[in-house]
Amino acid sequence: MPDFAVFEPLARGVRDAAVGVRTARADDAAAVAAVAATRGGPGLDVHRRLPGWVDDAERRVLVAEVGGAVVGWAMAGAWGRPGAQDGPHVTALTVHPEHRRRGVGDQLLAALTGWAWGRSDRMWSVVNARNEASVALHERRGFVLEGWIADYAGMTFDGGRGVLLRAARPADVVEEGP
Ligand SMILES: CC(C)(COP(=O)(O)OP(=O)(O)OC[C@H]1O[C@@H](n2cnc3c(N)ncnc32)[C@H](O)[C@@H]1OP(=O)(O)O)[C@@H](O)C(=O)NCCC(=O)NCCS
């Protein structure tokens, strides 16, 4: 079962000014795998697959660092399965539990949307309906509910229900191309 953050809508996070976001490298594989493992569930075999993902020009893989240590990661790219929406999807977004609610997830998501607007006027994210913390984070970055879903291109949800979220490229963003 995945470990979602506890939904605390009445709390307010404090931004960590020491957080930096950069493109992931193949040699981040172990550190990214450690952060990914905090999410629980079956996992994506991150350690083995990350070097291929960072070499994929159609994908954006990011890490967030504090003092040289990887504390979060996120990835975007096409979903790549029949039945999915066209355009980039947020496909991984995880912040180490000890660094949550300090703006790390928001910085990662902002960087992914910035990348997406260079290639698409839509960006998608598929979230377990019980993951209210993630939905709140996405809403703050302009994602809106496209629909409730029982599966997405063959993927089902722990608890049985997910949400498809959609963001639109803001009008004041100039398309730069890939
Ligand atoms: C969801 C997740 C990525 C959020 O990362 P984060 O770095 O803690 O989020 P941020 O500090 O950037 O939060 C930005 C905003 O999102 C919302 N938010 C984030 N976590 C929240 C929580 N637990 N409860 C309520 N709102 C939350 C708030 O509006 C927050 O702003 P605020 O702190 O000023 O109120 C993190 O909790 C996580 O890794 N969870 C486990 C993995 C996961 O569920 N990933 C998403 C899969 S789609």
PDB file of C-alpha atoms and ligand atoms in Angstrom:
ATOM      1  CA  MET A   1       0.000   0.000   0.000  1.00  0.00           C
ATOM      2  CA  PRO A   2       1.420   3.436  -0.892  1.00  0.00           C
ATOM      3  CA  ASP A   3       2.379   5.869   1.868  1.00  0.00           C
ATOM      4  CA  PHE A   4       0.621   9.157   1.269  1.00  0.00           C
ATOM      5  CA  ALA A   5       1.446  12.240   3.319  1.00  0.00           C
ATOM      6  CA  VAL A   6      -1.092  12.978   6.019  1.00  0.00           C
ATOM      7  CA  PHE A   7      -3.458  15.648   4.711  1.00  0.00           C
ATOM      8  CA  GLU A   8      -3.092  18.705   6.936  1.00  0.00           C
ATOM      9  CA  PRO A   9      -4.974  21.562   5.273  1.00  0.00           C
ATOM     10  CA  LEU A  10      -4.821  23.794   8.349  1.00  0.00           C
ATOM     11  CA  ALA A  11      -1.025  23.634   8.603  1.00  0.00           C
ATOM     12  CA  ARG A  12       1.240  25.996   6.660  1.00  0.00           C
ATOM     13  CA  GLY A  13       4.644  24.928   5.446  1.00  0.00           C
ATOM     14  CA  VAL A  14       7.811  26.984   5.780  1.00  0.00           C
ATOM     15  CA  ARG A  15       9.895  27.298   2.618  1.00  0.00           C
ATOM     16  CA  ASP A  16      13.438  25.962   2.824  1.00  0.00           C
ATOM     17  CA  ALA A  17      15.651  28.493   1.033  1.00  0.00           C
ATOM     18  CA  ALA A  18      18.445  25.904   0.802  1.00  0.00           C
ATOM     19  CA  VAL A  19      16.507  23.711  -1.655  1.00  0.00           C
ATOM     20  CA  GLY A  20      17.776  23.600  -5.227  1.00  0.00           C
ATOM     21  CA  VAL A  21      16.258  21.770  -8.203  1.00  0.00           C
ATOM     22  CA  ARG A  22      18.392  20.408 -11.034  1.00  0.00           C
ATOM     23  CA  THR A  23      18.263  17.882 -13.861  1.00  0.00           C
ATOM     24  CA  ALA A  24      18.914  14.347 -12.619  1.00  0.00           C
ATOM     25  CA  ARG A  25      22.047  12.466 -13.680  1.00  0.00           C
ATOM     26  CA  ALA A  26      22.677   8.745 -14.015  1.00  0.00           C
ATOM     27  CA  ASP A  27      24.855   8.816 -10.908  1.00  0.00           C
ATOM     28  CA  ASP A  28      21.861  10.008  -8.850  1.00  0.00           C
ATOM     29  CA  ALA A  29      20.280   6.558  -9.258  1.00  0.00           C
ATOM     30  CA  ALA A  30      20.978   5.289  -5.727  1.00  0.00           C
ATOM     31  CA  ALA A  31      19.911   8.525  -4.039  1.00  0.00           C
ATOM     32  CA  VAL A  32      16.747   8.812  -6.131  1.00  0.00           C
ATOM     33  CA  ALA A  33      15.894   5.162  -5.477  1.00  0.00           C
ATOM     34  CA  ALA A  34      16.189   5.815  -1.732  1.00  0.00           C
ATOM     35  CA  VAL A  35      13.737   8.734  -1.941  1.00  0.00           C
ATOM     36  CA  ALA A  36      11.403   6.757  -4.206  1.00  0.00           C
ATOM     37  CA  ALA A  37      11.387   3.883  -1.701  1.00  0.00           C
ATOM     38  CA  THR A  38       9.873   6.160   0.964  1.00  0.00           C
ATOM     39  CA  ARG A  39       6.700   6.125  -1.094  1.00  0.00           C
ATOM     40  CA  GLY A  40       6.044   2.444  -0.371  1.00  0.00           C
ATOM     41  CA  GLY A  41       4.243   0.158  -2.767  1.00  0.00           C
ATOM     42  CA  PRO A  42       5.855  -1.967  -5.474  1.00  0.00           C
ATOM     43  CA  GLY A  43       8.138   0.816  -6.784  1.00  0.00           C
ATOM     44  CA  LEU A  44       9.383   1.573 -10.277  1.00  0.00           C
ATOM     45  CA  ASP A  45      12.777  -0.192 -10.164  1.00  0.00           C
ATOM     46  CA  VAL A  46      14.229   3.319 -10.113  1.00  0.00           C
ATOM     47  CA  HIS A  47      17.837   2.351  -9.425  1.00  0.00           C
ATOM     48  CA  ARG A  48      18.081   0.298 -12.613  1.00  0.00           C
ATOM     49  CA  ARG A  49      15.918   2.493 -14.849  1.00  0.00           C
ATOM     50  CA  LEU A  50      17.010   6.017 -13.938  1.00  0.00           C
ATOM     51  CA  PRO A  51      20.079   6.108 -16.255  1.00  0.00           C
ATOM     52  CA  GLY A  52      17.795   5.343 -19.230  1.00  0.00           C
ATOM     53  CA  TRP A  53      15.227   7.912 -18.171  1.00  0.00           C
ATOM     54  CA  VAL A  54      17.775  10.740 -17.870  1.00  0.00           C
ATOM     55  CA  ASP A  55      19.012   9.975 -21.404  1.00  0.00           C
ATOM     56  CA  ASP A  56      15.484  10.172 -22.858  1.00  0.00           C
ATOM     57  CA  ALA A  57      15.003  13.540 -24.594  1.00  0.00           C
ATOM     58  CA  GLU A  58      11.216  13.161 -24.328  1.00  0.00           C
ATOM     59  CA  ARG A  59      11.392  12.975 -20.558  1.00  0.00           C
ATOM     60  CA  ARG A  60      12.364  15.427 -17.829  1.00  0.00           C
ATOM     61  CA  VAL A  61      13.851  13.986 -14.658  1.00  0.00           C
ATOM     62  CA  LEU A  62      14.593  16.329 -11.773  1.00  0.00           C
ATOM     63  CA  VAL A  63      16.046  16.077  -8.312  1.00  0.00           C
ATOM     64  CA  ALA A  64      15.727  18.476  -5.402  1.00  0.00           C
ATOM     65  CA  GLU A  65      18.787  18.833  -3.209  1.00  0.00           C
ATOM     66  CA  VAL A  66      19.613  20.286   0.176  1.00  0.00           C
ATOM     67  CA  GLY A  67      23.306  20.650   0.917  1.00  0.00           C
ATOM     68  CA  GLY A  68      24.190  18.190  -1.851  1.00  0.00           C
ATOM     69  CA  ALA A  69      21.779  15.492  -0.613  1.00  0.00           C
ATOM     70  CA  VAL A  70      18.850  14.410  -2.789  1.00  0.00           C
ATOM     71  CA  VAL A  71      15.605  15.006  -0.860  1.00  0.00           C
ATOM     72  CA  GLY A  72      13.080  14.741  -3.680  1.00  0.00           C
ATOM     73  CA  TRP A  73      12.605  13.794  -7.277  1.00  0.00           C
ATOM     74  CA  ALA A  74      10.046  14.115 -10.025  1.00  0.00           C
ATOM     75  CA  MET A  75       9.659  13.112 -13.632  1.00  0.00           C
ATOM     76  CA  ALA A  76       7.482  14.086 -16.593  1.00  0.00           C
ATOM     77  CA  GLY A  77       6.928  12.610 -20.020  1.00  0.00           C
ATOM     78  CA  ALA A  78       4.321  10.961 -22.186  1.00  0.00           C
ATOM     79  CA  TRP A  79       2.340   8.236 -20.404  1.00  0.00           C
ATOM     80  CA  GLY A  80       3.026   5.987 -23.351  1.00  0.00           C
ATOM     81  CA  ARG A  81       0.103   3.581 -23.082  1.00  0.00           C
ATOM     82  CA  PRO A  82      -3.089   3.326 -25.147  1.00  0.00           C
ATOM     83  CA  GLY A  83      -5.993   5.163 -23.545  1.00  0.00           C
ATOM     84  CA  ALA A  84      -3.878   7.884 -21.931  1.00  0.00           C
ATOM     85  CA  GLN A  85      -4.185  11.556 -22.782  1.00  0.00           C
ATOM     86  CA  ASP A  86      -1.743  13.034 -25.283  1.00  0.00           C
ATOM     87  CA  GLY A  87       0.928  15.273 -23.844  1.00  0.00           C
ATOM     88  CA  PRO A  88       3.248  15.246 -20.858  1.00  0.00           C
ATOM     89  CA  HIS A  89       2.231  13.643 -17.561  1.00  0.00           C
ATOM     90  CA  VAL A  90       3.707  14.041 -14.110  1.00  0.00           C
ATOM     91  CA  THR A  91       4.882  10.471 -13.570  1.00  0.00           C
ATOM     92  CA  ALA A  92       6.787  10.611 -10.296  1.00  0.00           C
ATOM     93  CA  LEU A  93       6.813  13.205  -7.557  1.00  0.00           C
ATOM     94  CA  THR A  94       8.182  12.269  -4.192  1.00  0.00           C
ATOM     95  CA  VAL A  95       9.707  14.248  -1.341  1.00  0.00           C
ATOM     96  CA  HIS A  96      11.529  12.504   1.489  1.00  0.00           C
ATOM     97  CA  PRO A  97       9.265  12.539   4.584  1.00  0.00           C
ATOM     98  CA  GLU A  98      11.835  14.530   6.595  1.00  0.00           C
ATOM     99  CA  HIS A  99      11.749  17.355   4.026  1.00  0.00           C
ATOM    100  CA  ARG A 100       8.033  17.671   3.372  1.00  0.00           C
ATOM    101  CA  ARG A 101       6.011  20.855   3.692  1.00  0.00           C
ATOM    102  CA  ARG A 102       9.041  23.033   2.926  1.00  0.00           C
ATOM    103  CA  GLY A 103       8.153  23.830  -0.662  1.00  0.00           C
ATOM    104  CA  VAL A 104      10.205  21.041  -2.250  1.00  0.00           C
ATOM    105  CA  GLY A 105       7.271  19.374  -4.034  1.00  0.00           C
ATOM    106  CA  ASP A 106       6.051  22.747  -5.237  1.00  0.00           C
ATOM    107  CA  GLN A 107       9.459  23.632  -6.702  1.00  0.00           C
ATOM    108  CA  LEU A 108       9.658  20.267  -8.473  1.00  0.00           C
ATOM    109  CA  LEU A 109       6.151  20.573  -9.899  1.00  0.00           C
ATOM    110  CA  ALA A 110       6.782  24.160 -11.023  1.00  0.00           C
ATOM    111  CA  ALA A 111       9.914  23.039 -12.866  1.00  0.00           C
ATOM    112  CA  LEU A 112       8.026  20.186 -14.565  1.00  0.00           C
ATOM    113  CA  THR A 113       5.217  22.463 -15.755  1.00  0.00           C
ATOM    114  CA  GLY A 114       7.804  24.961 -17.009  1.00  0.00           C
ATOM    115  CA  TRP A 115       9.345  22.189 -19.099  1.00  0.00           C
ATOM    116  CA  ALA A 116       5.919  21.020 -20.317  1.00  0.00           C
ATOM    117  CA  TRP A 117       4.928  24.456 -21.610  1.00  0.00           C
ATOM    118  CA  GLY A 118       7.832  24.287 -24.052  1.00  0.00           C
ATOM    119  CA  ARG A 119       6.162  21.362 -25.823  1.00  0.00           C
ATOM    120  CA  SER A 120       2.460  21.277 -24.978  1.00  0.00           C
ATOM    121  CA  ASP A 121      -0.407  23.487 -23.915  1.00  0.00           C
ATOM    122  CA  ARG A 122      -1.684  20.760 -21.553  1.00  0.00           C
ATOM    123  CA  MET A 123      -0.093  18.795 -18.766  1.00  0.00           C
ATOM    124  CA  TRP A 124      -1.662  15.821 -16.970  1.00  0.00           C
ATOM    125  CA  SER A 125      -1.273  14.154 -13.622  1.00  0.00           C
ATOM    126  CA  VAL A 126      -2.920  10.996 -12.316  1.00  0.00           C
ATOM    127  CA  VAL A 127      -3.301  10.839  -8.547  1.00  0.00           C
ATOM    128  CA  ASN A 128      -4.908   8.382  -6.146  1.00  0.00           C
ATOM    129  CA  ALA A 129      -8.146  10.014  -4.955  1.00  0.00           C
ATOM    130  CA  ARG A 130      -7.102   9.388  -1.337  1.00  0.00           C
ATOM    131  CA  ASN A 131      -3.874  11.339  -1.818  1.00  0.00           C
ATOM    132  CA  GLU A 132      -5.310  14.685  -0.781  1.00  0.00           C
ATOM    133  CA  ALA A 133      -1.888  16.189  -0.058  1.00  0.00           C
ATOM    134  CA  SER A 134      -0.834  15.609  -3.653  1.00  0.00           C
ATOM    135  CA  VAL A 135      -4.130  16.924  -5.026  1.00  0.00           C
ATOM    136  CA  ALA A 136      -3.723  20.099  -2.915  1.00  0.00           C
ATOM    137  CA  LEU A 137      -0.172  20.555  -4.185  1.00  0.00           C
ATOM    138  CA  HIS A 138      -1.313  20.185  -7.799  1.00  0.00           C
ATOM    139  CA  GLU A 139      -4.220  22.598  -7.308  1.00  0.00           C
ATOM    140  CA  ARG A 140      -1.824  25.228  -6.028  1.00  0.00           C
ATOM    141  CA  ARG A 141       0.116  24.878  -9.280  1.00  0.00           C
ATOM    142  CA  GLY A 142      -3.005  25.379 -11.419  1.00  0.00           C
ATOM    143  CA  PHE A 143      -4.119  21.783 -11.986  1.00  0.00           C
ATOM    144  CA  VAL A 144      -7.881  21.252 -12.091  1.00  0.00           C
ATOM    145  CA  LEU A 145      -9.992  18.124 -11.932  1.00  0.00           C
ATOM    146  CA  GLU A 146     -10.592  16.592 -15.352  1.00  0.00           C
ATOM    147  CA  GLY A 147     -12.435  13.596 -13.916  1.00  0.00           C
ATOM    148  CA  TRP A 148     -12.709  10.784 -11.382  1.00  0.00           C
ATOM    149  CA  ILE A 149     -11.317   7.537 -12.751  1.00  0.00           C
ATOM    150  CA  ALA A 150     -11.354   3.860 -11.799  1.00  0.00           C
ATOM    151  CA  ASP A 151      -8.366   3.130 -14.020  1.00  0.00           C
ATOM    152  CA  TYR A 152      -6.022   5.016 -16.308  1.00  0.00           C
ATOM    153  CA  ALA A 153      -4.672   3.325 -19.399  1.00  0.00           C
ATOM    154  CA  GLY A 154      -4.672   0.023 -17.521  1.00  0.00           C
ATOM    155  CA  MET A 155      -3.433   1.360 -14.178  1.00  0.00           C
ATOM    156  CA  THR A 156      -5.752   0.899 -11.204  1.00  0.00           C
ATOM    157  CA  PHE A 157      -5.717   2.592  -7.816  1.00  0.00           C
ATOM    158  CA  ASP A 158      -5.251   1.357  -4.290  1.00  0.00           C
ATOM    159  CA  GLY A 159      -8.689   2.073  -2.791  1.00  0.00           C
ATOM    160  CA  GLY A 160     -10.304   1.939  -6.223  1.00  0.00           C
ATOM    161  CA  ARG A 161     -10.440   5.554  -7.289  1.00  0.00           C
ATOM    162  CA  GLY A 162      -8.147   8.115  -8.847  1.00  0.00           C
ATOM    163  CA  VAL A 163      -8.340  11.597 -10.254  1.00  0.00           C
ATOM    164  CA  LEU A 164      -7.101  12.872 -13.578  1.00  0.00           C
ATOM    165  CA  LEU A 165      -5.801  16.420 -13.171  1.00  0.00           C
ATOM    166  CA  ARG A 166      -5.115  18.845 -15.995  1.00  0.00           C
ATOM    167  CA  ALA A 167      -3.106  22.055 -16.180  1.00  0.00           C
ATOM    168  CA  ALA A 168      -3.183  24.486 -19.088  1.00  0.00           C
ATOM    169  CA  ARG A 169      -0.271  26.553 -20.302  1.00  0.00           C
ATOM    170  CA  PRO A 170      -0.740  30.099 -18.994  1.00  0.00           C
ATOM    171  CA  ALA A 171      -1.416  32.695 -21.681  1.00  0.00           C
ATOM    172  CA  ASP A 172       1.680  34.700 -20.754  1.00  0.00           C
ATOM    173  CA  VAL A 173       4.079  31.775 -21.320  1.00  0.00           C
ATOM    174  CA  VAL A 174       5.851  31.995 -24.667  1.00  0.00           C
ATOM    175  CA  GLU A 175       6.362  28.596 -26.297  1.00  0.00           C
ATOM    176  CA  GLU A 176      10.088  28.020 -26.712  1.00  0.00           C
ATOM    177  CA  GLY A 177      10.012  24.605 -28.308  1.00  0.00           C
ATOM    178  CA  PRO A 178      11.875  21.491 -27.160  1.00  0.00           C
TER     179      PRO A 178
HETATM  180  C1  LIG B   1       2.740  15.134  -2.095  1.00  0.00           C
HETATM  181  C2  LIG B   1       4.180  15.566  -1.798  1.00  0.00           C
HETATM  182  C3  LIG B   1       5.035  15.395  -3.063  1.00  0.00           C
HETATM  183  C4  LIG B   1       4.185  17.054  -1.387  1.00  0.00           C
HETATM  184  O1  LIG B   1       5.520  17.499  -1.258  1.00  0.00           O
HETATM  185  P1  LIG B   1       5.939  18.670  -0.247  1.00  0.00           P
HETATM  186  O2  LIG B   1       7.315  19.062  -0.549  1.00  0.00           O
HETATM  187  O3  LIG B   1       5.638  18.257   1.152  1.00  0.00           O
HETATM  188  O4  LIG B   1       4.898  19.821  -0.651  1.00  0.00           O
HETATM  189  P2  LIG B   1       5.128  21.403  -0.515  1.00  0.00           P
HETATM  190  O5  LIG B   1       5.784  21.722   0.796  1.00  0.00           O
HETATM  191  O6  LIG B   1       5.789  21.923  -1.733  1.00  0.00           O
HETATM  192  O7  LIG B   1       3.611  21.883  -0.460  1.00  0.00           O
HETATM  193  C5  LIG B   1       3.088  22.896  -1.317  1.00  0.00           C
HETATM  194  C6  LIG B   1       1.608  23.035  -1.037  1.00  0.00           C
HETATM  195  O8  LIG B   1       0.903  21.811  -1.335  1.00  0.00           O
HETATM  196  C7  LIG B   1      -0.116  21.586  -0.344  1.00  0.00           C
HETATM  197  N1  LIG B   1       0.273  20.444   0.508  1.00  0.00           N
HETATM  198  C8  LIG B   1       1.414  19.704   0.442  1.00  0.00           C
HETATM  199  N2  LIG B   1       1.406  18.719   1.361  1.00  0.00           N
HETATM  200  C9  LIG B   1       0.241  18.836   2.022  1.00  0.00           C
HETATM  201  C10 LIG B   1      -0.343  18.115   3.116  1.00  0.00           C
HETATM  202  N3  LIG B   1       0.283  17.082   3.687  1.00  0.00           N
HETATM  203  N4  LIG B   1      -1.575  18.502   3.560  1.00  0.00           N
HETATM  204  C11 LIG B   1      -2.212  19.540   3.004  1.00  0.00           C
HETATM  205  N5  LIG B   1      -1.709  20.285   1.974  1.00  0.00           N
HETATM  206  C12 LIG B   1      -0.493  19.928   1.492  1.00  0.00           C
HETATM  207  C13 LIG B   1      -0.151  22.867   0.491  1.00  0.00           C
HETATM  208  O9  LIG B   1      -1.003  23.797  -0.181  1.00  0.00           O
HETATM  209  C14 LIG B   1       1.289  23.314   0.412  1.00  0.00           C
HETATM  210  O10 LIG B   1       1.465  24.695   0.673  1.00  0.00           O
HETATM  211  P3  LIG B   1       1.649  25.234   2.205  1.00  0.00           P
HETATM  212  O11 LIG B   1       2.597  24.319   2.894  1.00  0.00           O
HETATM  213  O12 LIG B   1       2.148  26.620   2.027  1.00  0.00           O
HETATM  214  O13 LIG B   1       0.277  25.170   2.820  1.00  0.00           O
HETATM  215  C15 LIG B   1       4.790  14.753  -0.601  1.00  0.00           C
HETATM  216  O14 LIG B   1       3.883  14.772   0.468  1.00  0.00           O
HETATM  217  C16 LIG B   1       5.100  13.319  -0.955  1.00  0.00           C
HETATM  218  O15 LIG B   1       6.198  13.005  -1.422  1.00  0.00           O
HETATM  219  N6  LIG B   1       4.145  12.409  -0.691  1.00  0.00           N
HETATM  220  C17 LIG B   1       4.338  10.961  -0.939  1.00  0.00           C
HETATM  221  C18 LIG B   1       4.459  10.657  -2.425  1.00  0.00           C
HETATM  222  C19 LIG B   1       3.262  11.166  -3.196  1.00  0.00           C
HETATM  223  O16 LIG B   1       2.121  11.018  -2.774  1.00  0.00           O
HETATM  224  N7  LIG B   1       3.546  11.777  -4.363  1.00  0.00           N
HETATM  225  C20 LIG B   1       2.527  12.316  -5.254  1.00  0.00           C
HETATM  226  C21 LIG B   1       2.023  11.257  -6.143  1.00  0.00           C
HETATM  227  S1  LIG B   1       0.954  11.903  -7.391  1.00  0.00           S
END
